[in-house]
Short mmCIF file of C-alpha atoms in Angstrom, two decimals:
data_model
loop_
_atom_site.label_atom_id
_atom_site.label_comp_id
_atom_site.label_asym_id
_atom_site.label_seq_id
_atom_site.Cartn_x
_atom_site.Cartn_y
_atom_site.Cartn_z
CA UNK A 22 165.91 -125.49 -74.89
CA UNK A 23 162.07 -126.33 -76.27
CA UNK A 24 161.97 -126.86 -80.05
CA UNK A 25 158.94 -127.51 -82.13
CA UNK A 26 158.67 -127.60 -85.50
CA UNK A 27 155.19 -127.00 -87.17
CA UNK A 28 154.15 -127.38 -90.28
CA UNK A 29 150.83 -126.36 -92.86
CA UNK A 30 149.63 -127.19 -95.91
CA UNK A 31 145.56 -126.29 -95.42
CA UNK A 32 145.10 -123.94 -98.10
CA UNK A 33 146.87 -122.71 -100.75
CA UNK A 34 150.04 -121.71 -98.67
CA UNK A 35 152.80 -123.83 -98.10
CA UNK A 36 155.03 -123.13 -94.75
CA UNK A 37 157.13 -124.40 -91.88
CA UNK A 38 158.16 -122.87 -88.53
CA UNK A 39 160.45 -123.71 -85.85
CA UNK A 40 159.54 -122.47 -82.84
CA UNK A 41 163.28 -122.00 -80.67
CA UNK A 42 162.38 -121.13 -77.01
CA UNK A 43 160.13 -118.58 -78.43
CA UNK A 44 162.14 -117.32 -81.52
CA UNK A 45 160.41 -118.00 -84.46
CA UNK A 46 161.56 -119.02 -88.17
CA UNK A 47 159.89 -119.85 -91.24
CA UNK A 48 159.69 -120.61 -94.96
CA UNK A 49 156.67 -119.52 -96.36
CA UNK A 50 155.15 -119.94 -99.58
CA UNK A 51 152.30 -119.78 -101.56
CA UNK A 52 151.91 -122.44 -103.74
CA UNK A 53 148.91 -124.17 -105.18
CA UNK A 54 149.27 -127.77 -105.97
CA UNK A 55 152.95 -128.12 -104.88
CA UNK A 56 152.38 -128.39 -101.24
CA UNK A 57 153.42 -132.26 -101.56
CA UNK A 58 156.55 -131.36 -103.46
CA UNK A 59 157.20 -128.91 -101.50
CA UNK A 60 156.96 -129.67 -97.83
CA UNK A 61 159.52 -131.88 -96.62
CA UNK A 62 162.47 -130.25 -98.25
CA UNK A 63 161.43 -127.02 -96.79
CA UNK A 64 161.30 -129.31 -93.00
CA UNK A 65 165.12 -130.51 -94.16
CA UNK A 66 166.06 -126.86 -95.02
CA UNK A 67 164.76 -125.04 -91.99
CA UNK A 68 166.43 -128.17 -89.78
CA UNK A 69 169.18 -127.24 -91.10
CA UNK A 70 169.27 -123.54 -91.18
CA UNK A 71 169.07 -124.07 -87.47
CA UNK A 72 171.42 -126.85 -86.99
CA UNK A 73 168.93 -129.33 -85.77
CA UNK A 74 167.95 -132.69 -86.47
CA UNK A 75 164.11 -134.00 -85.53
CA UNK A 76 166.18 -135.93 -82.56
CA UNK A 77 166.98 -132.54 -80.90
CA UNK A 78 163.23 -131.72 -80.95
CA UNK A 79 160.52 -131.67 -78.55
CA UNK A 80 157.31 -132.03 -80.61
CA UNK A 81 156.27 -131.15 -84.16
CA UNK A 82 153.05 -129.17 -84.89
CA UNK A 83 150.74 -129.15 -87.14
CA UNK A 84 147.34 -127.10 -88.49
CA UNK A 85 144.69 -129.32 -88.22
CA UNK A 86 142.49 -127.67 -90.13
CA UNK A 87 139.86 -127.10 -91.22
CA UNK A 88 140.75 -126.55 -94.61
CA UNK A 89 141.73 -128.01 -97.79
CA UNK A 90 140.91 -131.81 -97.70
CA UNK A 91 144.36 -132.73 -100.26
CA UNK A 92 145.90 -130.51 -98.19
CA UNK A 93 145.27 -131.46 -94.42
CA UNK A 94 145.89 -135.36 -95.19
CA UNK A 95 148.96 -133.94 -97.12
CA UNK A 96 150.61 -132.32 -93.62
CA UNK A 97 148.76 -134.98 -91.46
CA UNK A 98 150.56 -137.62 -93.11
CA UNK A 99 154.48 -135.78 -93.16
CA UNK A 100 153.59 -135.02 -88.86
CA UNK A 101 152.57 -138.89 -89.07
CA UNK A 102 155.96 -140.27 -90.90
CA UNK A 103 157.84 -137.70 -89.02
CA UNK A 104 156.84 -137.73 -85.74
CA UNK A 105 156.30 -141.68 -85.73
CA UNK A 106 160.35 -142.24 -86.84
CA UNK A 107 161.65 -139.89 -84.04
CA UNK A 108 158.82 -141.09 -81.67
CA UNK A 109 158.10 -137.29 -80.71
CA UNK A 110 154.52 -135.83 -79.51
CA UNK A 111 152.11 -133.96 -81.88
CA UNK A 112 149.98 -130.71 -80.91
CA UNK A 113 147.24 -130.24 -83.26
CA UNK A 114 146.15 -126.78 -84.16
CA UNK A 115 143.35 -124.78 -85.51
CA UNK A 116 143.93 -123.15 -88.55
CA UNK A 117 141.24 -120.97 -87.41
CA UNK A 118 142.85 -120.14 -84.20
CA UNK A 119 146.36 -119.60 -86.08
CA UNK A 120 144.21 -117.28 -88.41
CA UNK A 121 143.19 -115.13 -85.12
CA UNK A 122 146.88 -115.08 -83.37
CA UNK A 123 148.08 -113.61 -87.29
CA UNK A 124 145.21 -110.60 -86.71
CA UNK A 125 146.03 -109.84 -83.55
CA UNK A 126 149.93 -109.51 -84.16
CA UNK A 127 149.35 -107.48 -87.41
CA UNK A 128 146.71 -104.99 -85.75
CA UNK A 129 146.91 -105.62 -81.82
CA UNK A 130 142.78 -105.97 -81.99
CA UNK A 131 141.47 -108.74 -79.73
CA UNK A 132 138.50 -110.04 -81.40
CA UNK A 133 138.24 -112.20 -84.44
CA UNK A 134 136.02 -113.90 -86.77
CA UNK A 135 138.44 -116.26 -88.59
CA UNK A 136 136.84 -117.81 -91.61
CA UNK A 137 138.76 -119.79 -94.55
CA UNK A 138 136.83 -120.01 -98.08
CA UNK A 139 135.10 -123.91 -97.96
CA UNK A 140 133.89 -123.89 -101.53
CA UNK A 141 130.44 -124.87 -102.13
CA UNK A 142 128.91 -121.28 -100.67
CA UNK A 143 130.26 -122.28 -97.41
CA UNK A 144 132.79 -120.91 -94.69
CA UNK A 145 134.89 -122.86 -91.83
CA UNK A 146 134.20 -120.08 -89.29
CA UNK A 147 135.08 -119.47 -85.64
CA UNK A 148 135.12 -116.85 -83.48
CA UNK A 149 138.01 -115.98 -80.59
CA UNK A 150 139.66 -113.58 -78.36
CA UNK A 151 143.71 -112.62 -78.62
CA UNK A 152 145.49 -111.58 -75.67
CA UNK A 153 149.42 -111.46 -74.64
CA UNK A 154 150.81 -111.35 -71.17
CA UNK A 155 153.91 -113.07 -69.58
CA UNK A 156 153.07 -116.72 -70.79
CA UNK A 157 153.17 -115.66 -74.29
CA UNK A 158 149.78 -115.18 -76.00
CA UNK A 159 146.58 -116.71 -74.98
CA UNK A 160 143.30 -117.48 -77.69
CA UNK A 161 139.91 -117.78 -76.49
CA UNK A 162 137.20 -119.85 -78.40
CA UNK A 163 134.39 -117.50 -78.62
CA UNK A 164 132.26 -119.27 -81.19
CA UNK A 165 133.35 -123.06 -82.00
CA UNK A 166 134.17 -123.86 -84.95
CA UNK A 167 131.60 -125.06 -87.73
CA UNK A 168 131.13 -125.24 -91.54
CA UNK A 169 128.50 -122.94 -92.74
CA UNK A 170 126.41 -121.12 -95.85
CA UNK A 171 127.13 -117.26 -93.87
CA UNK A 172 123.64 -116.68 -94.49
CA UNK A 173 122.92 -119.56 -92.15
CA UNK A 174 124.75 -118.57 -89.43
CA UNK A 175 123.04 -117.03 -86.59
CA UNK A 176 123.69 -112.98 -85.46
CA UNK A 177 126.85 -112.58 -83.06
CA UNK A 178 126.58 -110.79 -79.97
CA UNK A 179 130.51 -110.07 -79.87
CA UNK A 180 131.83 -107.41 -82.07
CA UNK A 181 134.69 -108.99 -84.57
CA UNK A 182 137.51 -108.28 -86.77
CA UNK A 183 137.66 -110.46 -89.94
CA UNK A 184 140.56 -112.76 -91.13
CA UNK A 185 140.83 -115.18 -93.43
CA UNK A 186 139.75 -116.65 -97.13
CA UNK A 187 136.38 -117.27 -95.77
CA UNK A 188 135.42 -112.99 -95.58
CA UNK A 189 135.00 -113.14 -99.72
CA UNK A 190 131.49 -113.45 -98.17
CA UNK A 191 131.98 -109.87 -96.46
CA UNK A 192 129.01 -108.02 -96.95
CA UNK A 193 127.06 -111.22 -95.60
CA UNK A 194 129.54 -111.79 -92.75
CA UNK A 195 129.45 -107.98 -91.42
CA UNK A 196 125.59 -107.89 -91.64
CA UNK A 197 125.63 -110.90 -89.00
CA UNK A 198 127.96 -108.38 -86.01
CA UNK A 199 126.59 -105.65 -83.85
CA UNK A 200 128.93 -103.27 -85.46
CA UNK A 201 131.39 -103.32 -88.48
CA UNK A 202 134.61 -104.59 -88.25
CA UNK A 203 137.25 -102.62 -88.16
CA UNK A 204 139.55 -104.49 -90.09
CA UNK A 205 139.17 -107.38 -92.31
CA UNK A 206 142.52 -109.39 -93.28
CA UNK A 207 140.68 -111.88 -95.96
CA UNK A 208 144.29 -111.64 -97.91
CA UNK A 209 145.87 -114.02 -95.18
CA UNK A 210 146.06 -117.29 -94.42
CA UNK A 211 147.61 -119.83 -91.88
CA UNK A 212 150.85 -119.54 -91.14
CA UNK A 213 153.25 -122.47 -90.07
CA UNK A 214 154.42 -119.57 -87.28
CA UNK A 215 151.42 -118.91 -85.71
CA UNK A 216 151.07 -122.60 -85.06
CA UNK A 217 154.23 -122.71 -83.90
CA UNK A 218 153.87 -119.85 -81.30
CA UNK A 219 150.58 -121.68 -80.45
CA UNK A 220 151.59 -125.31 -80.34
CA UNK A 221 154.15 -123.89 -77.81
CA UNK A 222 151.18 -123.00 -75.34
CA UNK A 223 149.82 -126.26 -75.67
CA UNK A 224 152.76 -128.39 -75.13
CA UNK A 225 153.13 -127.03 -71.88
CA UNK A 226 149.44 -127.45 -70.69
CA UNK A 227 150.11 -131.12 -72.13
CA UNK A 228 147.57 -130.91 -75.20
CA UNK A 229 149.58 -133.59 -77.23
CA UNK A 230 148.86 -136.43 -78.85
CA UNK A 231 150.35 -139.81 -80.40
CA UNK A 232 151.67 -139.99 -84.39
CA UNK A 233 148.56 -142.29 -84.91
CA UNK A 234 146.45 -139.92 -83.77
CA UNK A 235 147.67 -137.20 -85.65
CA UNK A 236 144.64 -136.24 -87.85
CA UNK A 237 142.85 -133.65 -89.90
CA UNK A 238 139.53 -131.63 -88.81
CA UNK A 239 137.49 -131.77 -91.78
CA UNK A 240 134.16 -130.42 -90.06
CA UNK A 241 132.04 -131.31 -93.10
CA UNK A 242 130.56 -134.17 -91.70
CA UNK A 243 130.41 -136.73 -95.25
CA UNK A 244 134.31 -137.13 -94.80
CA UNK A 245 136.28 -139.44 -92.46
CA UNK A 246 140.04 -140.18 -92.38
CA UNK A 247 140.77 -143.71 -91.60
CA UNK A 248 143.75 -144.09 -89.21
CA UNK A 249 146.57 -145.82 -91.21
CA UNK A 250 150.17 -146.70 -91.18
CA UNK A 251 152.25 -143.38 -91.44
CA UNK A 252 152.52 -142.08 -94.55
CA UNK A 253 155.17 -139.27 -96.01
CA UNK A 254 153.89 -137.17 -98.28
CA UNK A 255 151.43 -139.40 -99.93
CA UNK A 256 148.43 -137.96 -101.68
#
């Protein structure tokens, strides 16, 4: 049996996955502000739920970000305390990639222009392609990830769906795409079961690292995490 547990708190929403050899549960919630409250008894109740302790696990997950700044040190530090005590692997994860994988399994469309809302007139953007064969689903990076005004981002060749906070901006977004997407999803947002499904990929190919280097993607380039002791849920 392969367990991972995953976990994110990068925007408003609140959730936790655990990803059972491929059967997938979660608690997910949106909640604003009570993401620190929140998350660890949510990790006890879904343990539970499934009769598992962190022992019986084989990594925990996490989304990465980009995102919210409170909230990526918020779920960096839990994956930190967590991961640290049981002395288990972390697989990082793009919220942006999560974002994509969510699309494609609500519409079966390949192509996606993931963006989350970054404040300030700017997007966390990236683009990637979705596809599912007998190793589960597999994401391509089509355009890397980057922090943006959308009218500063250059004219895509690929044609693209839309997911994500980040498509508030979609007039601007659609005028930069060779034709208009077909869908755009700007209601949802990461989801602690996407990253599991994903982290599940990556554990195999060995894409893991240590507790201590469990840490955020901020992208905007004025902000730096400083590695630390691990932390629990400390703001």
């Amino acid at each position: 049996m392969t367990a991972i547990l995953a976990l994110d708190t990068s925007t408003p929403a609140c959730s936790v996955a655990l990803n059972i050899d491929g059967v997938v549960l979660e608690d997910f919630r949106m909640a604003p502000r009570l993401h620190n409250d929140l998350i660890l008894p949510m990790v006890d109740q879904l343990l539970q739920q499934a009769e598992l302790t962190l022992s019986d696990l084989d990594a925990i997950a996490f989304g990465r970000g980009p995102g919210s700044f409170t909230g990526l040190r918020i779920s960096a530090g839990v994956v930190q305390g967590l991961a640290f005590g049981a002395d288990l692997p972390v697989v990082p994860v793009s919220t942006l990639e999560a974002l994509a994988l969510e699309g494609f399994q609500k519409t079966s469309q390949a192509h996606w222009l993931a963006a989350l809302d970054a404040r300030m007139g700017e997007v966390y953007i990236a683009g990637y392609r979705v596809d599912k064969n007998a190793q589960g689903h597999q994401v391509e990076c089509l355009f890397p990830e980057s922090v943006s005004k959308p009218d500063q981002l250059p004219e895509f060749e690929h044609a693209f769906n839309g997911v994500g906070s980040g498509w508030c901006y979609q007039e601007r977004l659609a005028s930069l795409l060779p034709d208009m997407p077909s869908h755009v999803l700007d209601d949802l947002a990461p989801r602690a079961a996407c990253i599991a499904e994903l982290a599940a990929i990556k554990l195999a190919k060995g894409e893991v690292v240590s507790a201590y280097d469990a840490i955020p993607t901020y992208l905007r380039d004025e902000i730096t995490w400083e590695k630390q002791a691990p932390r629990i849920g400390k703001r």
